[in-house]
PDB file of C-alpha atoms in Angstrom:
ATOM      1  CA  MET U1002     108.836  91.566  79.608  1.00 41.00           C
ATOM      2  CA  ARG U1003     111.272  89.513  77.704  1.00 47.00           C
ATOM      3  CA  GLY U1004     114.386  89.410  80.177  1.00 48.00           C
ATOM      4  CA  LYS U1005     113.074  88.482  84.061  1.00 58.00           C
ATOM      5  CA  ALA U1006     115.512  91.052  85.518  1.00 61.00           C
ATOM      6  CA  LEU U1007     114.489  94.447  87.164  1.00 64.00           C
ATOM      7  CA  GLN U1008     116.112  97.528  86.898  1.00 71.00           C
ATOM      8  CA  SER U1009     118.579  98.573  89.907  1.00 72.00           C
ATOM      9  CA  LYS U1010     116.146 100.923  91.702  1.00 77.00           C
ATOM     10  CA  ALA U1011     112.955  98.226  91.507  1.00 79.00           C
ATOM     11  CA  ARG U1012     115.453  95.826  93.151  1.00 81.00           C
ATOM     12  CA  VAL U1013     115.937  97.743  95.900  1.00 83.00           C
ATOM     13  CA  VAL U1014     112.436  98.806  96.296  1.00 83.00           C
ATOM     14  CA  LEU U1015     111.463  95.199  96.310  1.00 84.00           C
ATOM     15  CA  VAL U1016     113.887  94.614  99.182  1.00 86.00           C
ATOM     16  CA  LEU U1017     112.222  97.503 101.161  1.00 87.00           C
ATOM     17  CA  ASN U1018     108.879  96.103 101.010  1.00 86.00           C
ATOM     18  CA  VAL U1019     110.240  93.182 101.792  1.00 86.00           C
ATOM     19  CA  MET U1020     111.658  94.410 104.856  1.00 89.00           C
ATOM     20  CA  PHE U1021     108.661  96.053 105.512  1.00 90.00           C
ATOM     21  CA  SER U1022     106.226  93.340 104.906  1.00 89.00           C
ATOM     22  CA  VAL U1023     108.433  91.386 107.707  1.00 90.00           C
ATOM     23  CA  ALA U1024     108.423  93.838 110.176  1.00 91.00           C
ATOM     24  CA  ASN U1025     104.911  94.489 109.783  1.00 90.00           C
ATOM     25  CA  SER U1026     103.905  90.632 109.876  1.00 89.00           C
ATOM     26  CA  LEU U1027     106.097  90.083 112.808  1.00 88.00           C
ATOM     27  CA  CYS U1028     104.060  92.476 114.932  1.00 88.00           C
ATOM     28  CA  SER U1029     101.117  93.951 113.468  1.00 85.00           C
ATOM     29  CA  VAL U1030      99.046  90.883 114.538  1.00 84.00           C
ATOM     30  CA  PHE U1031     100.150  91.265 118.015  1.00 90.00           C
ATOM     31  CA  VAL U1032      99.282  94.758 119.242  1.00 94.00           C
ATOM     32  CA  GLY U1033      95.803  94.045 119.670  1.00 93.00           C
ATOM     33  CA  VAL U1034      97.078  91.392 121.723  1.00 93.00           C
ATOM     34  CA  TYR U1035      99.559  93.387 123.898  1.00 94.00           C
ATOM     35  CA  LEU U1036      97.010  95.904 124.283  1.00 95.00           C
ATOM     36  CA  TRP U1037      94.456  93.551 125.787  1.00 95.00           C
ATOM     37  CA  ILE U1038      96.957  91.740 127.933  1.00 94.00           C
ATOM     38  CA  ASN U1039      97.527  95.003 129.664  1.00 94.00           C
ATOM     39  CA  SER U1040      94.454  96.473 129.967  1.00 95.00           C
ATOM     40  CA  LEU U1041      91.963  93.862 129.955  1.00 94.00           C
ATOM     41  CA  ASP U1042      89.550  95.807 128.390  1.00 95.00           C
ATOM     42  CA  LEU U1043      88.493  95.570 125.049  1.00 95.00           C
ATOM     43  CA  HIS U1044      87.275  98.972 124.879  1.00 97.00           C
ATOM     44  CA  VAL U1045      91.190  99.758 124.956  1.00 97.00           C
ATOM     45  CA  VAL U1046      91.383  97.808 121.832  1.00 96.00           C
ATOM     46  CA  PHE U1047      88.250  99.249 120.072  1.00 97.00           C
ATOM     47  CA  GLY U1048      89.673 102.971 120.860  1.00 97.00           C
ATOM     48  CA  HIS U1049      93.011 102.053 119.580  1.00 98.00           C
ATOM     49  CA  TYR U1050      91.835 100.594 116.227  1.00 97.00           C
ATOM     50  CA  LEU U1051      89.436 103.239 115.807  1.00 98.00           C
ATOM     51  CA  ALA U1052      91.612 105.935 115.958  1.00 98.00           C
ATOM     52  CA  VAL U1053      94.005 104.138 113.453  1.00 97.00           C
ATOM     53  CA  TYR U1054      91.293 103.839 111.192  1.00 97.00           C
ATOM     54  CA  THR U1055      90.126 107.511 111.630  1.00 98.00           C
ATOM     55  CA  VAL U1056      93.050 108.917 111.010  1.00 98.00           C
ATOM     56  CA  THR U1057      94.496 106.664 108.190  1.00 97.00           C
ATOM     57  CA  PRO U1058      92.370 108.438 105.390  1.00 97.00           C
ATOM     58  CA  VAL U1059      93.094 111.742 106.213  1.00 97.00           C
ATOM     59  CA  VAL U1060      96.713 111.732 106.239  1.00 97.00           C
ATOM     60  CA  PHE U1061      96.782 109.374 103.502  1.00 96.00           C
ATOM     61  CA  LEU U1062      95.236 112.211 101.264  1.00 96.00           C
ATOM     62  CA  LEU U1063      97.606 114.892 102.447  1.00 95.00           C
ATOM     63  CA  ALA U1064     100.527 112.408 102.595  1.00 94.00           C
ATOM     64  CA  GLY U1065      99.660 112.278  98.552  1.00 91.00           C
ATOM     65  CA  TRP U1066      99.601 115.681  98.073  1.00 92.00           C
ATOM     66  CA  TYR U1067     102.907 116.218  99.936  1.00 91.00           C
ATOM     67  CA  ALA U1068     104.440 113.501  97.690  1.00 86.00           C
ATOM     68  CA  GLN U1069     102.913 115.014  94.576  1.00 84.00           C
ATOM     69  CA  ALA U1070     103.841 118.362  95.170  1.00 85.00           C
ATOM     70  CA  TRP U1071     107.605 117.929  96.517  1.00 84.00           C
ATOM     71  CA  ASP U1072     108.334 114.093  96.533  1.00 82.00           C
ATOM     72  CA  ARG U1073     107.174 110.667  97.064  1.00 82.00           C
ATOM     73  CA  VAL U1074     110.484 109.163  98.587  1.00 84.00           C
ATOM     74  CA  HIS U1075     110.329 111.429 101.373  1.00 87.00           C
ATOM     75  CA  VAL U1076     106.471 110.423 101.939  1.00 91.00           C
ATOM     76  CA  PHE U1077     108.014 106.725 102.031  1.00 89.00           C
ATOM     77  CA  ARG U1078     110.940 107.547 104.365  1.00 90.00           C
ATOM     78  CA  ILE U1079     108.688 109.218 106.640  1.00 93.00           C
ATOM     79  CA  GLY U1080     106.319 105.980 106.793  1.00 93.00           C
ATOM     80  CA  LEU U1081     109.162 103.898 107.752  1.00 92.00           C
ATOM     81  CA  ALA U1082     110.258 106.049 110.135  1.00 94.00           C
ATOM     82  CA  LEU U1083     107.287 106.628 111.731  1.00 96.00           C
ATOM     83  CA  HIS U1084     106.719 102.730 112.050  1.00 95.00           C
ATOM     84  CA  ALA U1085     110.011 102.872 113.925  1.00 95.00           C
ATOM     85  CA  LEU U1086     108.667 105.616 116.239  1.00 96.00           C
ATOM     86  CA  TYR U1087     105.219 103.992 116.991  1.00 96.00           C
ATOM     87  CA  TYR U1088     106.914 100.314 117.464  1.00 95.00           C
ATOM     88  CA  GLY U1089     109.995 102.410 119.637  1.00 95.00           C
ATOM     89  CA  THR U1090     106.872 103.828 121.842  1.00 96.00           C
ATOM     90  CA  LEU U1091     105.464 100.831 122.566  1.00 94.00           C
ATOM     91  CA  LEU U1092     108.730  99.646 124.303  1.00 93.00           C
ATOM     92  CA  VAL U1093     109.118 102.569 125.835  1.00 96.00           C
ATOM     93  CA  LEU U1094     105.714 102.849 127.559  1.00 96.00           C
ATOM     94  CA  ARG U1095     105.522  98.622 127.763  1.00 93.00           C
ATOM     95  CA  GLU U1096     102.653  97.816 130.130  1.00 92.00           C
ATOM     96  CA  ARG U1097     101.474 101.316 130.281  1.00 96.00           C
ATOM     97  CA  SER U1098     100.889 101.155 126.366  1.00 96.00           C
ATOM     98  CA  ALA U1099      97.033 100.493 126.980  1.00 96.00           C
ATOM     99  CA  GLU U1100      96.712 103.963 128.995  1.00 96.00           C
ATOM    100  CA  TYR U1101      97.698 105.905 125.657  1.00 97.00           C
ATOM    101  CA  ALA U1102      96.052 103.414 123.369  1.00 97.00           C
ATOM    102  CA  VAL U1103      93.976 106.147 121.064  1.00 98.00           C
ATOM    103  CA  PRO U1104      96.909 108.174 120.814  1.00 98.00           C
ATOM    104  CA  LEU U1105      99.219 105.208 119.532  1.00 97.00           C
ATOM    105  CA  GLY U1106      96.186 104.780 117.901  1.00 97.00           C
ATOM    106  CA  ALA U1107      96.312 108.201 116.066  1.00 98.00           C
ATOM    107  CA  LEU U1108     100.213 107.739 115.889  1.00 98.00           C
ATOM    108  CA  LEU U1109      99.750 104.319 113.708  1.00 97.00           C
ATOM    109  CA  GLY U1110      97.300 105.899 111.709  1.00 97.00           C
ATOM    110  CA  VAL U1111      99.518 108.698 110.959  1.00 97.00           C
ATOM    111  CA  THR U1112     102.117 106.103 110.068  1.00 96.00           C
ATOM    112  CA  TRP U1113      99.830 104.144 107.983  1.00 95.00           C
ATOM    113  CA  GLY U1114      99.120 107.277 105.761  1.00 96.00           C
ATOM    114  CA  PHE U1115     101.971 108.407 105.032  1.00 95.00           C
ATOM    115  CA  PHE U1116     103.593 104.564 104.365  1.00 93.00           C
ATOM    116  CA  TYR U1117     100.860 103.917 101.776  1.00 92.00           C
ATOM    117  CA  ALA U1118     100.804 106.908 100.103  1.00 92.00           C
ATOM    118  CA  GLY U1119     104.025 106.770  99.356  1.00 88.00           C
ATOM    119  CA  ALA U1120     104.363 102.893  98.633  1.00 87.00           C
ATOM    120  CA  ASN U1121     101.822 102.911  96.841  1.00 82.00           C
ATOM    121  CA  THR U1122     103.070 105.601  94.318  1.00 81.00           C
ATOM    122  CA  PHE U1123     106.514 104.426  94.628  1.00 77.00           C
ATOM    123  CA  ASN U1124     106.086 101.288  93.431  1.00 82.00           C
ATOM    124  CA  TYR U1125     104.469 101.841  90.308  1.00 81.00           C
ATOM    125  CA  ASP U1126     106.834 104.932  89.458  1.00 79.00           C
ATOM    126  CA  VAL U1127     110.426 103.020  89.896  1.00 79.00           C
ATOM    127  CA  THR U1128     108.958 100.041  87.138  1.00 80.00           C
ATOM    128  CA  ALA U1129     108.784 100.120  83.651  1.00 78.00           C
ATOM    129  CA  PRO U1130     105.492  99.721  81.892  1.00 80.00           C
ATOM    130  CA  GLY U1131     107.192  95.823  80.935  1.00 80.00           C
ATOM    131  CA  GLU U1132     108.365  94.958  84.309  1.00 83.00           C
ATOM    132  CA  ARG U1133     105.194  95.996  86.976  1.00 85.00           C
ATOM    133  CA  ASP U1134     103.715  92.365  86.385  1.00 87.00           C
ATOM    134  CA  TYR U1135     107.016  90.908  87.446  1.00 87.00           C
ATOM    135  CA  PHE U1136     107.884  93.204  90.303  1.00 86.00           C
ATOM    136  CA  PHE U1137     104.453  93.150  91.670  1.00 88.00           C
ATOM    137  CA  GLY U1138     104.041  89.279  91.099  1.00 89.00           C
ATOM    138  CA  TRP U1139     107.226  89.122  93.550  1.00 87.00           C
ATOM    139  CA  LEU U1140     106.150  92.086  95.919  1.00 88.00           C
ATOM    140  CA  HIS U1141     103.006  90.129  96.334  1.00 89.00           C
ATOM    141  CA  ALA U1142     104.361  86.878  96.779  1.00 91.00           C
ATOM    142  CA  VAL U1143     107.211  87.505  99.293  1.00 86.00           C
ATOM    143  CA  GLY U1144     104.372  89.917 101.086  1.00 87.00           C
ATOM    144  CA  GLY U1145     102.100  86.698 101.228  1.00 90.00           C
ATOM    145  CA  LEU U1146     104.847  84.547 102.861  1.00 90.00           C
ATOM    146  CA  ALA U1147     105.918  87.339 105.171  1.00 86.00           C
ATOM    147  CA  HIS U1148     102.779  87.845 106.595  1.00 87.00           C
ATOM    148  CA  LEU U1149     102.238  83.946 106.917  1.00 89.00           C
ATOM    149  CA  VAL U1150     105.602  82.903 108.488  1.00 89.00           C
ATOM    150  CA  GLY U1151     106.300  86.499 110.432  1.00 90.00           C
ATOM    151  CA  PRO U1152     103.376  85.705 113.363  1.00 91.00           C
ATOM    152  CA  LEU U1153     104.515  82.484 113.257  1.00 91.00           C
ATOM    153  CA  ILE U1154     107.788  83.231 114.232  1.00 91.00           C
ATOM    154  CA  SER U1155     106.639  86.077 116.540  1.00 93.00           C
ATOM    155  CA  ALA U1156     104.614  83.439 118.587  1.00 92.00           C
ATOM    156  CA  VAL U1157     107.716  81.014 119.190  1.00 93.00           C
ATOM    157  CA  VAL U1158     109.207  84.382 120.436  1.00 93.00           C
ATOM    158  CA  ILE U1159     106.869  85.176 122.858  1.00 93.00           C
ATOM    159  CA  ARG U1160     105.880  81.975 123.880  1.00 92.00           C
ATOM    160  CA  PHE U1161     109.412  80.558 124.787  1.00 93.00           C
ATOM    161  CA  ALA U1162     110.933  84.359 125.933  1.00 93.00           C
ATOM    162  CA  PRO U1163     111.643  84.441 129.887  1.00 92.00           C
ATOM    163  CA  THR U1164     108.378  86.396 130.559  1.00 90.00           C
ATOM    164  CA  GLY U1165     105.635  87.228 127.884  1.00 84.00           C
ATOM    165  CA  GLN U1166     106.171  91.040 128.003  1.00 90.00           C
ATOM    166  CA  ARG U1167     109.678  90.269 127.207  1.00 93.00           C
ATOM    167  CA  GLY U1168     108.504  88.400 124.539  1.00 93.00           C
ATOM    168  CA  TYR U1169     106.589  91.064 123.165  1.00 93.00           C
ATOM    169  CA  LEU U1170     109.965  93.696 123.433  1.00 93.00           C
ATOM    170  CA  LEU U1171     111.589  91.346 121.694  1.00 94.00           C
ATOM    171  CA  VAL U1172     109.380  90.991 118.546  1.00 94.00           C
ATOM    172  CA  PHE U1173     108.984  94.737 118.798  1.00 94.00           C
ATOM    173  CA  GLY U1174     112.017  95.644 119.005  1.00 94.00           C
ATOM    174  CA  LEU U1175     113.273  93.629 116.257  1.00 93.00           C
ATOM    175  CA  ALA U1176     110.470  95.294 113.926  1.00 93.00           C
ATOM    176  CA  VAL U1177     112.092  98.926 114.833  1.00 94.00           C
ATOM    177  CA  LEU U1178     115.293  97.400 113.663  1.00 95.00           C
ATOM    178  CA  LEU U1179     114.337  96.292 110.541  1.00 93.00           C
ATOM    179  CA  TYR U1180     112.269  99.553 110.034  1.00 93.00           C
ATOM    180  CA  LEU U1181     115.108 101.628 110.812  1.00 93.00           C
ATOM    181  CA  THR U1182     117.647  99.190 108.434  1.00 93.00           C
ATOM    182  CA  SER U1183     114.643  99.951 105.810  1.00 91.00           C
ATOM    183  CA  MET U1184     115.278 103.700 106.168  1.00 89.00           C
ATOM    184  CA  ALA U1185     118.760 103.810 105.785  1.00 89.00           C
ATOM    185  CA  LEU U1186     118.621 101.448 102.865  1.00 88.00           C
ATOM    186  CA  SER U1187     115.920 103.772 101.272  1.00 84.00           C
ATOM    187  CA  VAL U1188     118.795 106.640 100.679  1.00 82.00           C
ATOM    188  CA  ARG U1189     119.612 104.830  97.653  1.00 77.00           C
ATOM    189  CA  ILE U1190     116.826 105.944  95.892  1.00 76.00           C
ATOM    190  CA  PRO U1191     117.725 109.504  94.725  1.00 70.00           C
ATOM    191  CA  PRO U1192     114.820 111.730  95.173  1.00 67.00           C
ATOM    192  CA  ASP U1193     112.422 112.213  92.259  1.00 62.00           C
ATOM    193  CA  ARG U1194     109.740 114.781  92.042  1.00 58.00           C
TER     194      ARG U1194
END
């Protein structure tokens, strides 16, 4: 690529992916810990992640079909909205979240299926052939940094919150805010069949 500049659509998508990476890195590591703390049962954590990894590939295929038939931007936005819904549900359920570990896992599987089906095609389609290496280089560099720093920030918030439960709720609430902001920003990307 001659110039080190991205098209405006690619820049917006890069910002959306960075916001997603930050939100995801803040709390995804701690969901299993949160379920364990509220249940003290590894079967609960296992059931949650079994549901996640069972549902994700099925929804990924269905969301890919939807993206191809209608619009990949819809799939991307649905994925962001479902992430906000998932962490919002954890905020509502609080200590009772362990009682709903399997349905929550299925919801996260639907969430991942939609988001990654949308993001995988979206990231590729918004970049011109000559700028893809530059775009994906930045995407992975910033995403890697977010996944390195996010859990440390969450651990500090959880550690120094008045109670551990309040710390988890602050982290999940921040993630919901980031996902909703990403979804609002995504309206700058016009629909494109």
